[in-house]
Amino acid sequence: MFMRFVAAASCAAVLGSAALAQDYPSDNVTVIVPFAPGGASDTTARTVTQAMQADFGQPLVVENKPGANGAVGAAELARAKPDGYTIMVASIGTYGINPALRADLPYDPREDMEMLTVAVRTPNVLVTRPTLEVKSAEELIAMLKEQPDTMLFASSGVGSSDHLTAELFWQQTGTSGIHVPYSGGGPAQTDIIGGHADVSFQNLGAVAGFVREGQMKMLAIAAAERSPDFPDVPTFKELGIEGMEVYSWQAFGAPKGLDPAVKETLVGAIHGALEKPEVQETFKNLGFEVLANTPAEADAFVADEIARWSEVVKAGNITPEE
Amino acid sequence: MEILGDLWLGVQTAFSFWNLTYCLLGVFLGTAIGVLPGLGPTATVAMLLPVTFGLSPETAIIMLAGIFYGAQYGGSTTAILVNLPGESSSVVTAIDGYQMARQGQAGKALATAAIGSFIAGSIATVLIAFFAPLLSSVALAFGPHEYFALMVLGLAASVVLASGSLLHAVGMILFGLILGLIGTDVQTGAMRFTFGSFELADGISFVVVAMGVFGLGEILSNLENEADRTTVLTKVTGLMPTRADLRAMLAPVGRGTALGSVLGILPGGGAMLSSFASYALEKKVSKTPQQFGKGALAGVAGPEAANNAGAQTSFIPMLTLGIPSNPVMALMIGALIMQGIQPGPSVIQDQPVLFWGLIVSMWVGNLMLLVLNLPLIGIWVKMISIPYGYLFPCIVAFCLIGVFSLANSTFDIWLMGLFGVAGYILRKLDCEPAPLLLGFVLGPMLEEHLRRAMLVSRGDVTSFFTSPISAVLLLVAALLIASVLAPAIRAKREEAFQDED
């Protein structure tokens, strides 16, 4: 409790100098990234703030607050004053899955936050180890049905988007496998390449290089349409599997109760940055698609995601607190 | 000879004026943050990331890499001078290095570390240049079983680290293992021993424990014995190693380089194991193992070589697969992505300038570090003759800044204070902190890999012995344990027989 007080007090001191909405921005804007530097949310935050900097008039400071799959940083955003001087970039995990997964979260994206925009997204794809003897998703599903609960599904961790995509896949196809959680995407990918695990759902951008070099096989893409980079890989919908459109996404959020004028300035600046050709280029290289939707769309999108994953969690009986 | 053409391309890249400048800047910054306790390369690289946007990709990565391996050099300086290891790899250096410093041989210890690191770094760089793609297949051969066996070997080696009572050392390792359990369970996502605090959800940071137990604990007990400390540290002899010393360190450096190069390739925690695997090896092969823990030169030379070789070869998974071995590498990948380069298996073909430029710059950077560090030794050594009343507040201040910079969290600072008190009590009880830290670092990985191995093999224990790599590692671990226990048992029996006489 005391620690909370100290943290809150230091925040208040920093933000004390913040002035009225019409002068906005008149001070540094802190952009919380609730993960360690180097990941997708961090890259998104740094790429976008870098591009915002020139026109924004005030420095945007990226602050990494890692912990508990984004919960530590998100809790700080929820506690921050809604004055536009503290915003956050976070992922599907922090905004979309955690609230569906954990009852004891110190924040609720629907109650404590409002979304500015969903900035980028990348589809999850079904990959297998190179030595697995299947040539298509149909063959894999047939094999899974023949030998239920034997194939090893690697994921970046319990409650990660790739874990829940696997869970959704089992539910939609009536199959099952063994979930093998890793601490992060890197180790999970390494074990797929090394042949220590069989199947995984990973972000398209993260595994595109491995697929091109033949170190993984890509069987299907959980997107609305085929990827122009991999025109031969079918979508799940084409395979007759419904409800398997899964994107990992990064969104900008703010504490609830933002002044409309401040919100407009912020959203305008973020959208402006996302439209810049060099930013588009960076995200294209990452395998990310720039979405840049409106705040209302973003709020609805996040609520839908939470509802969707709540169902998957319930149907799959995934309970982390055991 | 294609490789010669590639290397020539690397030389042209690395020796361009700006790349040399940024390489020097990188290693200089790395040394500086390495020397300052608690400040690590992760925070520094994160802060400098925006600076790299304006540079060409190879210049950016050359500078960031320089910070990373420069910090490895610098970290040993603090470990030796004030018994403060800022990275898990310098925990071992602190054991004998600090004892040497207390005997007035700080200069010799620092020079040994610098020369050992340089030789190891140079050899490891050559290895990367010639065998990087081949070596990455070694990393891929390691699955859950092999990693578990490696961690068991690491645990066995950490028993060898003990210079005092074996029972105390085992107790400290177990204590460390238990501390490592705090946090989110990877297999189920359940939070364990976090008392409902989300700050503890990812476990306790290594730096927090190290700064607390080593740094604050040492300071507390020093303040208690102010009188003997000043008398111990006024005499400083032997700034540079003698010819005999250099000869004596050659074999440990060679062995350390080999160990570090191999272990560094493994992204699942191999680089970290290298320094104390080397320490354990040196203590085993030494003719005077009783010297270890009391200021043995080989106990500094071997682990320092191993940790620097490991730091260099840990670039292999990043360069050949695009998979980071540690948080600093993850940041470098982030930097490359922002430059429009997606690190991955095709980087060597698609970005030859970047790949070969970086490799050659690593050797150049290591040379710069040697040249930078040898003359600095005189200044560092003077640092410990600063009156303790001025020195310790500075150390505490840097520890605070360093710990805060980890995750911008005040919680970590309170936690460090708690570990400081724990460190003081442990010292009073004659319990060494090094085995504690190693248990703490190894514990989570041991558990994660064991449980994953069991999951993957559906609970089949024999799978540890059907994998050849895992079987060999476990056998070596068993032999190591036996060799530690045998003298102890023999001594006990001799004692028993003498009692009968």
Tab-separated table of N, CA and C in Angstrom, chain B residues 297-380:
chain	number	residue	atom	x	y	z
B	297	LEU	N	44.620	-16.763	-8.861
B	297	LEU	CA	44.669	-16.065	-10.152
B	297	LEU	C	43.820	-16.796	-11.198
B	298	ALA	N	43.900	-18.138	-11.173
B	298	ALA	CA	43.157	-18.928	-12.157
B	298	ALA	C	41.655	-18.763	-11.959
B	299	GLY	N	41.233	-18.474	-10.729
B	299	GLY	CA	39.818	-18.288	-10.442
B	299	GLY	C	39.271	-16.987	-11.011
B	300	VAL	N	40.174	-16.092	-11.434
B	300	VAL	CA	39.748	-14.867	-12.119
B	300	VAL	C	39.919	-15.037	-13.627
B	301	ALA	N	41.082	-15.576	-14.023
B	301	ALA	CA	41.420	-15.669	-15.447
B	301	ALA	C	40.438	-16.555	-16.206
B	302	GLY	N	40.158	-17.751	-15.678
B	302	GLY	CA	39.289	-18.705	-16.376
B	302	GLY	C	37.879	-18.167	-16.573
B	303	PRO	N	37.188	-17.822	-15.475
B	303	PRO	CA	35.803	-17.348	-15.623
B	303	PRO	C	35.682	-16.077	-16.455
B	304	GLU	N	36.656	-15.170	-16.343
B	304	GLU	CA	36.563	-13.939	-17.134
B	304	GLU	C	36.677	-14.245	-18.623
B	305	ALA	N	37.611	-15.159	-18.956
B	305	ALA	CA	37.739	-15.570	-20.354
B	305	ALA	C	36.437	-16.217	-20.811
B	306	ALA	N	35.900	-17.103	-19.973
B	306	ALA	CA	34.679	-17.833	-20.342
B	306	ALA	C	33.535	-16.862	-20.558
B	307	ASN	N	33.401	-15.891	-19.664
B	307	ASN	CA	32.234	-15.016	-19.794
B	307	ASN	C	32.344	-14.105	-21.008
B	308	ASN	N	33.562	-13.710	-21.348
B	308	ASN	CA	33.678	-12.867	-22.540
B	308	ASN	C	33.515	-13.672	-23.822
B	309	ALA	N	34.062	-14.889	-23.838
B	309	ALA	CA	33.865	-15.752	-25.013
B	309	ALA	C	32.379	-16.015	-25.188
B	310	GLY	N	31.699	-16.287	-24.066
B	310	GLY	CA	30.250	-16.544	-24.119
B	310	GLY	C	29.485	-15.335	-24.613
B	311	ALA	N	29.917	-14.144	-24.184
B	311	ALA	CA	29.242	-12.925	-24.627
B	311	ALA	C	29.338	-12.782	-26.144
B	312	GLN	N	30.495	-13.161	-26.710
B	312	GLN	CA	30.657	-13.044	-28.168
B	312	GLN	C	29.832	-14.098	-28.893
B	313	THR	N	29.922	-15.366	-28.438
B	313	THR	CA	29.221	-16.407	-29.205
B	313	THR	C	27.713	-16.350	-28.982
B	314	SER	N	27.265	-15.625	-27.948
B	314	SER	CA	25.810	-15.519	-27.772
B	314	SER	C	25.182	-14.679	-28.880
B	315	PHE	N	26.018	-14.053	-29.730
B	315	PHE	CA	25.494	-13.356	-30.904
B	315	PHE	C	25.071	-14.344	-31.992
B	316	ILE	N	25.552	-15.582	-31.894
B	316	ILE	CA	25.290	-16.531	-32.978
B	316	ILE	C	23.798	-16.807	-33.180
B	317	PRO	N	23.040	-17.150	-32.108
B	317	PRO	CA	21.609	-17.377	-32.351
B	317	PRO	C	20.900	-16.143	-32.903
B	318	MET	N	21.341	-14.959	-32.486
B	318	MET	CA	20.700	-13.746	-32.977
B	318	MET	C	21.004	-13.551	-34.459
B	319	LEU	N	22.289	-13.747	-34.829
B	319	LEU	CA	22.685	-13.464	-36.207
B	319	LEU	C	22.209	-14.536	-37.182
B	320	THR	N	22.147	-15.786	-36.739
B	320	THR	CA	21.808	-16.847	-37.683
B	320	THR	C	20.331	-17.206	-37.638
B	321	LEU	N	19.639	-16.943	-36.523
B	321	LEU	CA	18.233	-17.317	-36.429
B	321	LEU	C	17.326	-16.113	-36.165
B	322	GLY	N	17.917	-15.018	-35.680
B	322	GLY	CA	17.088	-13.884	-35.290
B	322	GLY	C	16.466	-14.091	-33.930
B	323	ILE	N	17.026	-15.031	-33.145
B	323	ILE	CA	16.463	-15.288	-31.821
B	323	ILE	C	17.402	-14.745	-30.750
B	324	PRO	N	16.898	-13.864	-29.887
B	324	PRO	CA	17.770	-13.229	-28.908
B	324	PRO	C	18.107	-14.162	-27.732
B	325	SER	N	19.364	-14.116	-27.276
B	325	SER	CA	19.763	-14.930	-26.118
B	325	SER	C	19.527	-14.197	-24.819
B	326	ASN	N	19.359	-12.897	-24.857
B	326	ASN	CA	19.177	-12.119	-23.628
B	326	ASN	C	18.485	-10.801	-23.966
B	327	PRO	N	18.081	-10.051	-22.946
B	327	PRO	CA	17.316	-8.817	-23.215
B	327	PRO	C	18.063	-7.810	-24.088
B	328	VAL	N	19.397	-7.731	-23.966
B	328	VAL	CA	20.140	-6.767	-24.789
B	328	VAL	C	20.040	-7.134	-26.261
B	329	MET	N	20.128	-8.438	-26.524
B	329	MET	CA	20.009	-8.899	-27.918
B	329	MET	C	18.614	-8.586	-28.460
B	330	ALA	N	17.597	-8.746	-27.592
B	330	ALA	CA	16.228	-8.453	-28.022
B	330	ALA	C	16.133	-6.994	-28.458
B	331	LEU	N	16.833	-6.120	-27.713
B	331	LEU	CA	16.840	-4.703	-28.075
B	331	LEU	C	17.552	-4.454	-29.387
B	332	MET	N	18.659	-5.176	-29.601
B	332	MET	CA	19.390	-4.993	-30.851
B	332	MET	C	18.520	-5.422	-32.027
B	333	ILE	N	17.758	-6.499	-31.835
B	333	ILE	CA	16.841	-6.935	-32.883
B	333	ILE	C	15.805	-5.842	-33.136
B	334	GLY	N	15.323	-5.236	-32.027
B	334	GLY	CA	14.386	-4.119	-32.169
B	334	GLY	C	14.991	-2.986	-32.977
B	335	ALA	N	16.266	-2.687	-32.708
B	335	ALA	CA	16.949	-1.604	-33.429
B	335	ALA	C	17.041	-1.932	-34.914
B	336	LEU	N	17.361	-3.180	-35.229
B	336	LEU	CA	17.477	-3.579	-36.633
B	336	LEU	C	16.128	-3.481	-37.339
B	337	ILE	N	15.075	-3.902	-36.621
B	337	ILE	CA	13.738	-3.851	-37.213
B	337	ILE	C	13.378	-2.420	-37.578
B	338	MET	N	13.718	-1.486	-36.660
B	338	MET	CA	13.390	-0.103	-36.946
B	338	MET	C	14.220	0.451	-38.093
B	339	GLN	N	15.328	-0.239	-38.399
B	339	GLN	CA	16.144	0.156	-39.553
B	339	GLN	C	15.643	-0.510	-40.827
B	340	GLY	N	14.581	-1.300	-40.692
B	340	GLY	CA	14.043	-1.973	-41.866
B	340	GLY	C	14.683	-3.321	-42.152
B	341	ILE	N	15.412	-3.878	-41.168
B	341	ILE	CA	16.014	-5.189	-41.383
B	341	ILE	C	15.333	-6.183	-40.457
B	342	GLN	N	14.769	-7.238	-41.014
B	342	GLN	CA	14.165	-8.258	-40.174
B	342	GLN	C	15.228	-9.329	-39.904
B	343	PRO	N	15.741	-9.363	-38.646
B	343	PRO	CA	16.774	-10.361	-38.366
B	343	PRO	C	16.169	-11.753	-38.468
B	344	GLY	N	16.926	-12.654	-39.030
B	344	GLY	CA	16.407	-13.996	-39.225
B	344	GLY	C	17.440	-14.827	-39.949
B	345	PRO	N	17.032	-15.995	-40.394
B	345	PRO	CA	18.008	-16.916	-40.977
B	345	PRO	C	18.682	-16.395	-42.240
B	346	SER	N	18.100	-15.381	-42.881
B	346	SER	CA	18.704	-14.965	-44.146
B	346	SER	C	19.612	-13.745	-44.013
B	347	VAL	N	19.871	-13.306	-42.764
B	347	VAL	CA	20.653	-12.076	-42.579
B	347	VAL	C	22.048	-12.186	-43.180
B	348	ILE	N	22.692	-13.356	-43.048
B	348	ILE	CA	24.065	-13.486	-43.544
B	348	ILE	C	24.113	-13.265	-45.052
B	349	GLN	N	23.122	-13.835	-45.772
B	349	GLN	CA	23.110	-13.648	-47.236
B	349	GLN	C	22.644	-12.240	-47.633
B	350	ASP	N	21.572	-11.784	-46.960
B	350	ASP	CA	20.960	-10.524	-47.389
B	350	ASP	C	21.713	-9.291	-46.918
B	351	GLN	N	22.379	-9.387	-45.777
B	351	GLN	CA	23.041	-8.226	-45.182
B	351	GLN	C	24.505	-8.517	-44.885
B	352	PRO	N	25.287	-8.868	-45.905
B	352	PRO	CA	26.680	-9.249	-45.627
B	352	PRO	C	27.477	-8.124	-44.962
B	353	VAL	N	27.175	-6.872	-45.332
B	353	VAL	CA	27.930	-5.754	-44.763
B	353	VAL	C	27.695	-5.699	-43.258
B	354	LEU	N	26.450	-5.869	-42.870
B	354	LEU	CA	26.091	-5.842	-41.460
B	354	LEU	C	26.757	-7.000	-40.726
B	355	PHE	N	26.602	-8.205	-41.237
B	355	PHE	CA	27.090	-9.395	-40.550
B	355	PHE	C	28.610	-9.373	-40.389
B	356	TRP	N	29.313	-9.190	-41.512
B	356	TRP	CA	30.781	-9.249	-41.449
B	356	TRP	C	31.359	-8.005	-40.795
B	357	GLY	N	30.694	-6.881	-40.991
B	357	GLY	CA	31.152	-5.659	-40.322
B	357	GLY	C	31.084	-5.802	-38.816
B	358	LEU	N	29.995	-6.395	-38.331
B	358	LEU	CA	29.833	-6.589	-36.890
B	358	LEU	C	30.909	-7.522	-36.345
B	359	ILE	N	31.153	-8.605	-37.058
B	359	ILE	CA	32.132	-9.580	-36.556
B	359	ILE	C	33.521	-8.953	-36.444
B	360	VAL	N	33.941	-8.265	-37.518
B	360	VAL	CA	35.268	-7.655	-37.459
B	360	VAL	C	35.300	-6.570	-36.375
B	361	SER	N	34.179	-5.839	-36.238
B	361	SER	CA	34.156	-4.776	-35.228
B	361	SER	C	34.261	-5.348	-33.819
B	362	MET	N	33.796	-6.578	-33.626
B	362	MET	CA	33.906	-7.184	-32.297
B	362	MET	C	35.363	-7.365	-31.908
B	363	TRP	N	36.154	-7.783	-32.887
B	363	TRP	CA	37.573	-7.945	-32.571
B	363	TRP	C	38.196	-6.578	-32.306
B	364	VAL	N	37.870	-5.629	-33.167
B	364	VAL	CA	38.400	-4.271	-32.986
B	364	VAL	C	37.988	-3.737	-31.606
B	365	GLY	N	36.710	-3.959	-31.263
B	365	GLY	CA	36.194	-3.485	-29.988
B	365	GLY	C	36.923	-4.117	-28.813
B	366	ASN	N	37.220	-5.395	-28.925
B	366	ASN	CA	37.952	-6.067	-27.849
B	366	ASN	C	39.355	-5.475	-27.672
B	367	LEU	N	39.975	-5.170	-28.806
B	367	LEU	CA	41.298	-4.548	-28.739
B	367	LEU	C	41.193	-3.173	-28.076
B	368	MET	N	40.168	-2.409	-28.485
B	368	MET	CA	39.965	-1.083	-27.882
B	368	MET	C	39.785	-1.204	-26.373
B	369	LEU	N	39.034	-2.217	-25.965
B	369	LEU	CA	38.774	-2.400	-24.535
B	369	LEU	C	40.060	-2.671	-23.780
B	370	LEU	N	40.932	-3.476	-24.393
B	370	LEU	CA	42.194	-3.787	-23.729
B	370	LEU	C	43.013	-2.518	-23.566
B	371	VAL	N	43.105	-1.755	-24.662
B	371	VAL	CA	43.899	-0.526	-24.638
B	371	VAL	C	43.298	0.496	-23.667
B	372	LEU	N	41.961	0.492	-23.621
B	372	LEU	CA	41.256	1.432	-22.756
B	372	LEU	C	41.428	1.047	-21.291
B	373	ASN	N	41.386	-0.244	-21.033
B	373	ASN	CA	41.312	-0.709	-19.651
B	373	ASN	C	42.652	-0.821	-18.946
B	374	LEU	N	43.695	-1.225	-19.666
B	374	LEU	CA	44.979	-1.406	-18.984
B	374	LEU	C	45.466	-0.114	-18.324
B	375	PRO	N	45.465	1.030	-19.043
B	375	PRO	CA	45.936	2.254	-18.368
B	375	PRO	C	45.002	2.706	-17.248
B	376	LEU	N	43.728	2.310	-17.330
B	376	LEU	CA	42.759	2.751	-16.321
B	376	LEU	C	42.963	2.032	-14.993
B	377	ILE	N	43.658	0.894	-15.050
B	377	ILE	CA	43.790	0.087	-13.836
B	377	ILE	C	44.356	0.904	-12.683
B	378	GLY	N	45.358	1.721	-12.998
B	378	GLY	CA	45.973	2.549	-11.957
B	378	GLY	C	44.938	3.429	-11.255
B	379	ILE	N	44.020	3.981	-12.063
B	379	ILE	CA	42.986	4.858	-11.494
B	379	ILE	C	42.000	4.044	-10.668
B	380	TRP	N	41.578	2.905	-11.195
B	380	TRP	CA	40.621	2.063	-10.467
B	380	TRP	C	41.171	1.664	-9.112
